mmCIF file of C-alpha atoms and ligand atoms in Angstrom:
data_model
loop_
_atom_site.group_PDB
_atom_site.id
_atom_site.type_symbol
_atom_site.label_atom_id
_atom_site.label_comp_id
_atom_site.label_asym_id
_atom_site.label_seq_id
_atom_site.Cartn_x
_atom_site.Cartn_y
_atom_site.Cartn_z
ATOM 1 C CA UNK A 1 0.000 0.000 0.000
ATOM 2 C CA UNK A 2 1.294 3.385 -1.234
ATOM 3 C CA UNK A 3 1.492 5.938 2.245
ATOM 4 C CA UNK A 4 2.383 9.495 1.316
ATOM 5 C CA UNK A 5 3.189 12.017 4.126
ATOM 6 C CA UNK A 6 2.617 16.077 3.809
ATOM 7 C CA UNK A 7 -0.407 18.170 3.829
ATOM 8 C CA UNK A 8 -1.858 19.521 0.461
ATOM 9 C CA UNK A 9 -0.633 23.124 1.074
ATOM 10 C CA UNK A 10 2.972 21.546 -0.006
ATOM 11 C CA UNK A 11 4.842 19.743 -2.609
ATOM 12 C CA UNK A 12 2.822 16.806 -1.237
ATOM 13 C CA UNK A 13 0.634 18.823 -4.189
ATOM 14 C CA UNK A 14 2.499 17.213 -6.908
ATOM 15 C CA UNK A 15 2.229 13.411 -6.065
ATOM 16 C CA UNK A 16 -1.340 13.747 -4.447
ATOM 17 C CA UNK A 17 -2.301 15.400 -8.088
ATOM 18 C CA UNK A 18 -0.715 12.056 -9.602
ATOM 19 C CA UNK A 19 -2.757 10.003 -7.549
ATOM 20 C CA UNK A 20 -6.255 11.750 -8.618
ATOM 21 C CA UNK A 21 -5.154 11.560 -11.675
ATOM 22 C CA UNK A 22 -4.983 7.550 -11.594
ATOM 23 C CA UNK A 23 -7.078 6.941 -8.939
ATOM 24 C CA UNK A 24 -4.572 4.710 -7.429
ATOM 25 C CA UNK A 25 -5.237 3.394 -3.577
ATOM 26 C CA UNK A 26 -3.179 5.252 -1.142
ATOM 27 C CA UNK A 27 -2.917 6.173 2.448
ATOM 28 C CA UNK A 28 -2.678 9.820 3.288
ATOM 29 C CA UNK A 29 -0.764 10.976 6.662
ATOM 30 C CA UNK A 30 -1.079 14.834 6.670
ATOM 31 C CA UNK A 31 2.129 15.669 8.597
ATOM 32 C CA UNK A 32 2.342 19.480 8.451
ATOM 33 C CA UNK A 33 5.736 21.906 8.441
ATOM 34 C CA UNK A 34 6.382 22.731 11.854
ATOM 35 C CA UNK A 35 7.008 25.698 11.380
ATOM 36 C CA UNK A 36 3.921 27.075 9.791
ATOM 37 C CA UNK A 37 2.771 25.457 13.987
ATOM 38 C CA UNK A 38 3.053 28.402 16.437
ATOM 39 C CA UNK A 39 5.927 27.129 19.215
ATOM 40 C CA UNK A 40 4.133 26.933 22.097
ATOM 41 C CA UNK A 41 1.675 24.135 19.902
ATOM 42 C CA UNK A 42 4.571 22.313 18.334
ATOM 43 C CA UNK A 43 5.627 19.545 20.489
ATOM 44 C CA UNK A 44 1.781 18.511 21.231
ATOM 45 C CA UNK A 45 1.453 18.621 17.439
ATOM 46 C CA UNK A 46 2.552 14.873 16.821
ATOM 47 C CA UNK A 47 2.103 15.299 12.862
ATOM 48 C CA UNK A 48 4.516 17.656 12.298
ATOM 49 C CA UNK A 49 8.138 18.107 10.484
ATOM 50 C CA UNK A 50 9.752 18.522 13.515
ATOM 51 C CA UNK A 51 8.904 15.222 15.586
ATOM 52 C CA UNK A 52 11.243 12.470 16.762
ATOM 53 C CA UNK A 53 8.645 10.222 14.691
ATOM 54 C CA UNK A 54 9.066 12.139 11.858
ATOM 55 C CA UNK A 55 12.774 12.286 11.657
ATOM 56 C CA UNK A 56 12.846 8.275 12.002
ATOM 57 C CA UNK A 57 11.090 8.305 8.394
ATOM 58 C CA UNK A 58 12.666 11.289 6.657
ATOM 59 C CA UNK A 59 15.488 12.545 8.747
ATOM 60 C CA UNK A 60 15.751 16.132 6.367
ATOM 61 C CA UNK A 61 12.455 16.332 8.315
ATOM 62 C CA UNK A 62 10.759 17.447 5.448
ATOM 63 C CA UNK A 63 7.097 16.616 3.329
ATOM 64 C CA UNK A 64 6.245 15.255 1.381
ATOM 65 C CA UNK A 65 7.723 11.188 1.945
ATOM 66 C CA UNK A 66 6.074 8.664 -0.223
ATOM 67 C CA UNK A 67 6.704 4.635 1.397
ATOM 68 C CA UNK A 68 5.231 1.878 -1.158
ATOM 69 C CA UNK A 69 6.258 -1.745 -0.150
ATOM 70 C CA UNK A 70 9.714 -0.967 1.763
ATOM 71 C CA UNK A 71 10.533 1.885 -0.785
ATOM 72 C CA UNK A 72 11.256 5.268 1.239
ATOM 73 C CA UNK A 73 11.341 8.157 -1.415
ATOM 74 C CA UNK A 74 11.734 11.651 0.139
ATOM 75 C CA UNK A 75 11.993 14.094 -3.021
ATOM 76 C CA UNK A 76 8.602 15.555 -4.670
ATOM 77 C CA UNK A 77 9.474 15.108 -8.421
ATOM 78 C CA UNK A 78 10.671 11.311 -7.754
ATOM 79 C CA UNK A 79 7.876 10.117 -6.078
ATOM 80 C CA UNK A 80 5.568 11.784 -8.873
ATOM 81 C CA UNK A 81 7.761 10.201 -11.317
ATOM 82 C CA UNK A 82 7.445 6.544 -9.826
ATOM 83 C CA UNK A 83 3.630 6.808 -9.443
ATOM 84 C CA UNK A 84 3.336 7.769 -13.084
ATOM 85 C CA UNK A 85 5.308 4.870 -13.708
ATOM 86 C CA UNK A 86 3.585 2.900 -11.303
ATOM 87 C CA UNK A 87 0.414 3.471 -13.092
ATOM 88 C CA UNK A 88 1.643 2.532 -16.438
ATOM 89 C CA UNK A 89 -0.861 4.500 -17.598
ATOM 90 C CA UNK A 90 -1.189 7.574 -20.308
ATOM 91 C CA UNK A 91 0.710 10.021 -17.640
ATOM 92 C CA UNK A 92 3.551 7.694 -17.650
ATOM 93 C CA UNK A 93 6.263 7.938 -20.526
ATOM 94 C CA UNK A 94 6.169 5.188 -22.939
ATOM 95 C CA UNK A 95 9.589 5.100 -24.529
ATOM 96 C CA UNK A 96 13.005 5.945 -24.449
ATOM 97 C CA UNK A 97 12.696 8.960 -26.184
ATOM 98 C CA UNK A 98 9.974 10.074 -23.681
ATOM 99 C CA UNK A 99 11.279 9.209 -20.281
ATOM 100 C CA UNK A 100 14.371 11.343 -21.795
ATOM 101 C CA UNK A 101 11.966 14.533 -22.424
ATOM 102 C CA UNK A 102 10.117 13.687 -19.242
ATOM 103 C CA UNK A 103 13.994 13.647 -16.708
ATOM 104 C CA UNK A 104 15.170 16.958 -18.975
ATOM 105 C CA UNK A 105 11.802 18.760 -18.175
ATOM 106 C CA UNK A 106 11.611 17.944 -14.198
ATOM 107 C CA UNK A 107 15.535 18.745 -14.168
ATOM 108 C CA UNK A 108 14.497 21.994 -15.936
ATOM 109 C CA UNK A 109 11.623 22.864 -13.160
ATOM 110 C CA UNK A 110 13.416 22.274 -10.434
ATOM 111 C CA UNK A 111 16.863 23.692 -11.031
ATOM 112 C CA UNK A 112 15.501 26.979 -13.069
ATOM 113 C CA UNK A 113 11.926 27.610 -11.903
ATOM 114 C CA UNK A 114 11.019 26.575 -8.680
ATOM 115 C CA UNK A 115 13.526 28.870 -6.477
ATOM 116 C CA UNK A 116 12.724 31.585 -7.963
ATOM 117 C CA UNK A 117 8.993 30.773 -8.291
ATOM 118 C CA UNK A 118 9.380 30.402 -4.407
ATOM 119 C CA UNK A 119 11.448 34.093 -4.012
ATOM 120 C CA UNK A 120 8.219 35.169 -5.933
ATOM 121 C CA UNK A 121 5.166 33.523 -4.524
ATOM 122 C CA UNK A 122 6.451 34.036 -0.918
ATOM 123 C CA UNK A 123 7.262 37.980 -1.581
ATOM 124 C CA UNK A 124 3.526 38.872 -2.850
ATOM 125 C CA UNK A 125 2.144 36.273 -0.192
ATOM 126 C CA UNK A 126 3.969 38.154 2.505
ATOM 127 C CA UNK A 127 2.508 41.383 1.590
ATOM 128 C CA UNK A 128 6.038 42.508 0.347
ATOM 129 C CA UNK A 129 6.147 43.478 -2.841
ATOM 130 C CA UNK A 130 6.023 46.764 -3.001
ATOM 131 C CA UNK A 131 8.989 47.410 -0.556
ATOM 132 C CA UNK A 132 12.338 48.300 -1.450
ATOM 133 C CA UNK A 133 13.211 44.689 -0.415
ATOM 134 C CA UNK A 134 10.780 43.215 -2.171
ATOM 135 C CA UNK A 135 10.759 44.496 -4.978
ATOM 136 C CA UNK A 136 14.585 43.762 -5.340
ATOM 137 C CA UNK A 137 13.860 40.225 -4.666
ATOM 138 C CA UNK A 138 11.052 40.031 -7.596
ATOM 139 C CA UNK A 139 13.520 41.719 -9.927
ATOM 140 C CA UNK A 140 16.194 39.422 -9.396
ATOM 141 C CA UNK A 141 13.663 36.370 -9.639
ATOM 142 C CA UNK A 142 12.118 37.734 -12.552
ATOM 143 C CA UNK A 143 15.681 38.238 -14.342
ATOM 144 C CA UNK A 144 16.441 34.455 -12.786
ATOM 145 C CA UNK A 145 13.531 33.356 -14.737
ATOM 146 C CA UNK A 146 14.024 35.595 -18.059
ATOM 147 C CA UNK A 147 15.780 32.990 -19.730
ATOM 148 C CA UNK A 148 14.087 29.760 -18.847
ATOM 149 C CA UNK A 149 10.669 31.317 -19.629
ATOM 150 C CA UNK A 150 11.751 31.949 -23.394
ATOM 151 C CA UNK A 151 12.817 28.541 -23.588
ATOM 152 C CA UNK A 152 9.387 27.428 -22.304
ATOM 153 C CA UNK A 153 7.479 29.679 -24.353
ATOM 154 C CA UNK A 154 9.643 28.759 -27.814
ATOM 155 C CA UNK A 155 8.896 25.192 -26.577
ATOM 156 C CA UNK A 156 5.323 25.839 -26.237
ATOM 157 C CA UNK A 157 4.427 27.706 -29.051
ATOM 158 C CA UNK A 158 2.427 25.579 -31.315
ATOM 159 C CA UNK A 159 1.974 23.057 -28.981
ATOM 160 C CA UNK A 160 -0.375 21.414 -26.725
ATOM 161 C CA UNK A 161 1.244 19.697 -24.396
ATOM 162 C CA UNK A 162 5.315 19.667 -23.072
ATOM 163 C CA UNK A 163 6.661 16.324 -25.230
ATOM 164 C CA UNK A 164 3.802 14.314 -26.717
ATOM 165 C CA UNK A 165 0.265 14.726 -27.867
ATOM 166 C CA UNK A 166 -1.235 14.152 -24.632
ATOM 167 C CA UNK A 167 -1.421 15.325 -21.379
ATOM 168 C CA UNK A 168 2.080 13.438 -18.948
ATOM 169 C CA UNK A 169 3.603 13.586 -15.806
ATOM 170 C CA UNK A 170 6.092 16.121 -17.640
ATOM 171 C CA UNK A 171 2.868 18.641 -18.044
ATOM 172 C CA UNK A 172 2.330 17.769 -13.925
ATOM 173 C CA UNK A 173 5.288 17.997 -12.902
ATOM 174 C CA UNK A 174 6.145 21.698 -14.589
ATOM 175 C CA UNK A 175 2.875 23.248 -14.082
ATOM 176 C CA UNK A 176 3.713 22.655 -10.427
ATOM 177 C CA UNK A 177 6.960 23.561 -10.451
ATOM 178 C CA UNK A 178 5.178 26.785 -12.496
ATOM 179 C CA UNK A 179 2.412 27.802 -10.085
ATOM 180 C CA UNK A 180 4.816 29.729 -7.753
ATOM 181 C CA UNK A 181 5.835 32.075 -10.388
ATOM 182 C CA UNK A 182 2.528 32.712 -11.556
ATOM 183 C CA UNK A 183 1.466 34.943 -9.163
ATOM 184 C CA UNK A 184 3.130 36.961 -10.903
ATOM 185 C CA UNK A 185 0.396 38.353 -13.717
ATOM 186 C CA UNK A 186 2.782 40.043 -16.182
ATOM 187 C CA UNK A 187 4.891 37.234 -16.492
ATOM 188 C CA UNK A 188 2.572 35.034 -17.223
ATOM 189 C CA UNK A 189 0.711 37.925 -19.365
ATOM 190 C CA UNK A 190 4.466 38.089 -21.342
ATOM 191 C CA UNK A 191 4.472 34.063 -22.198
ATOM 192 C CA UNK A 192 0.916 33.757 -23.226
ATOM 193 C CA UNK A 193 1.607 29.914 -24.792
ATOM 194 C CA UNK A 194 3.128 29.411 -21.721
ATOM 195 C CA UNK A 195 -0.227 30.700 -19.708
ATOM 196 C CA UNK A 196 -2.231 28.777 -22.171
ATOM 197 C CA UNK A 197 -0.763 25.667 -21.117
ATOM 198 C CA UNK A 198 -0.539 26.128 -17.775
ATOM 199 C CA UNK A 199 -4.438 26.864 -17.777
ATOM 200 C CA UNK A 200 -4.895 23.286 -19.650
ATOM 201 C CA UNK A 201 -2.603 21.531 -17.000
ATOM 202 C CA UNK A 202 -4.839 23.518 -14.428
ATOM 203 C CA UNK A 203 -7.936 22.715 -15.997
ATOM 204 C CA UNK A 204 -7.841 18.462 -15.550
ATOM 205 C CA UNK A 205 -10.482 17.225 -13.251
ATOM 206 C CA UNK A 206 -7.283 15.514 -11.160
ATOM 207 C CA UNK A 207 -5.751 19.033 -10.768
ATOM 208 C CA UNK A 208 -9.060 20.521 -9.751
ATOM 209 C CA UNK A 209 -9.995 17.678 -7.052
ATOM 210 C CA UNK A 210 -6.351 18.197 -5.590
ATOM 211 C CA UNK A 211 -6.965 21.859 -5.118
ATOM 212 C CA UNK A 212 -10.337 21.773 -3.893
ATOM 213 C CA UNK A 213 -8.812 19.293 -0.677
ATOM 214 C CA UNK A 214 -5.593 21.519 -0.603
ATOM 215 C CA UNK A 215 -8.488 24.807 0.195
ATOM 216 C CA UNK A 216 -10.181 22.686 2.561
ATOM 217 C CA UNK A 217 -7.152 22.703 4.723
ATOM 218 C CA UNK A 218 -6.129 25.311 6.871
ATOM 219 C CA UNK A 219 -4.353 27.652 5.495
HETATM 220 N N1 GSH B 1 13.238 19.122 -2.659
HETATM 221 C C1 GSH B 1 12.261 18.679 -1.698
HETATM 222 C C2 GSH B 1 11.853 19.875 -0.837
HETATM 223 C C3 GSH B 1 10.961 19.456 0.307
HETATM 224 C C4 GSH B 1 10.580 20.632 1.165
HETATM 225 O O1 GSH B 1 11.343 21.596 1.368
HETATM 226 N N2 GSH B 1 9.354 20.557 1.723
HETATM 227 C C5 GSH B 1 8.851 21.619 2.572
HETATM 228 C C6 GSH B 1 7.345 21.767 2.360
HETATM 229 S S1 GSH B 1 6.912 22.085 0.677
HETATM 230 C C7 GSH B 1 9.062 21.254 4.028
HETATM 231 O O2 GSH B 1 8.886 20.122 4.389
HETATM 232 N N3 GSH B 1 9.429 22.225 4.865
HETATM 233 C C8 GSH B 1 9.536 21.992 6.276
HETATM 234 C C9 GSH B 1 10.847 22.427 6.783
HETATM 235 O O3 GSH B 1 11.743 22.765 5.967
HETATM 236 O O4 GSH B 1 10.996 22.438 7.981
HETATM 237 C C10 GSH B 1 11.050 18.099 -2.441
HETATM 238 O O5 GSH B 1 10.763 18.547 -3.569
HETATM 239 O O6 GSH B 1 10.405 17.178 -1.928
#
């Protein structure tokens, strides 16, 4: 049985939007970061980050950890690769050629999107944006992300999805990767292919049932 650890309202996101998306049985611990937990709550807060219990499973004491069958795998994109693969389904790639396109794009989302994504997302969400701070931070994100984007946008100009005529764990895993940076409306506004297929990714039924548990939480 497949147990994945992490709230919603983390990169828990991008396997739990794999699993909608194949409906395949799982277990869901909602261990939370302990330090979104005021102090004085922490150590009463057994599902959290921080715990002894935690750090036996995932000593970097962080969310999400996925456990199938003796397997322990503690990094987002991985475990969201092996449940595509798992699935042997559509999401999954199917050749070679694919699982090459699929590695180069997760590489790609995690090494030159997601940080800066992050510097962005957490900026507006802190209410900072518009302070001398701030603002330097979105600048240098933005110019962090200038290049990347215009490789996206060349890439995804003309086409539907990232590196076949459907919908793959490629398309999951980026749009995730993605959704930090586009809080940022003239970015996105700048890369309109880019928007367009982000909006597709966003629009699957798997995506939307994800989200609508990831609201229910507590923010
Ligand atoms: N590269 C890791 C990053 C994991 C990570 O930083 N998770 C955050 C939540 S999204 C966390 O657990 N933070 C708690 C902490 O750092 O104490 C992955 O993609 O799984």
């Amino acid at each position: 049985m497949i147990t994945l650890y992490g709230v919603y309202r983390s990169r828990a996101s991008r396997p739990l939007w794999v699993l909608e998306e194949t409906g395949q049985p799982f277990r869901h611990v909602p261990v939370i970061q302990g330090y979104r937990l005021p102090d004085a709550t922490r150590a009463d807060a057994p599902l959290n980050t921080t715990t002894a219990s935690f750090s036996a499973i995932n000593p970097q004491g962080t969310i999400p950890v996925l456990e199938d069958d003796g397997l322990v795998l503690t990094e987002s994109l991985a475990m969201t690769l092996y449940l595509a693969r798992k699935s042997a389904g559509p999401l999954a790639p199917q050749d070679a050629r694919e699982t090459a396109l699929t590695d180069q794009w997760a590489f790609f989302g995690a090494t030159a999107l997601e940080s800066p994504g992050l510097d962005i997302l957490y900026t507006i969400g802190q209410g900072k944006a518009d302070t001398a701070e701030g603002s330097a931070k979105i600048a240098a994100a933005l110019e962090a992300l200038a290049r990347p984007m215009a490789r996206l946008e060349a890439h995804l100009a003309g086409r539907e999805w990232l590196i076949a005529a459907r919908f793959t764990v490629a398309d999951l895993m980026l749009a995730e990767c993605l959704r930090y940076a586009q809080s940022h409306g003239p970015l996105m506004a700048a890369h309109p292919a880019t928007q367009a297929w982000i909006t597709r990714c966003q629009a699957r039924p798997g995506f939307q049932a994800m989200m609508a548990k990831r609201a229910a939480e507590p923010a």
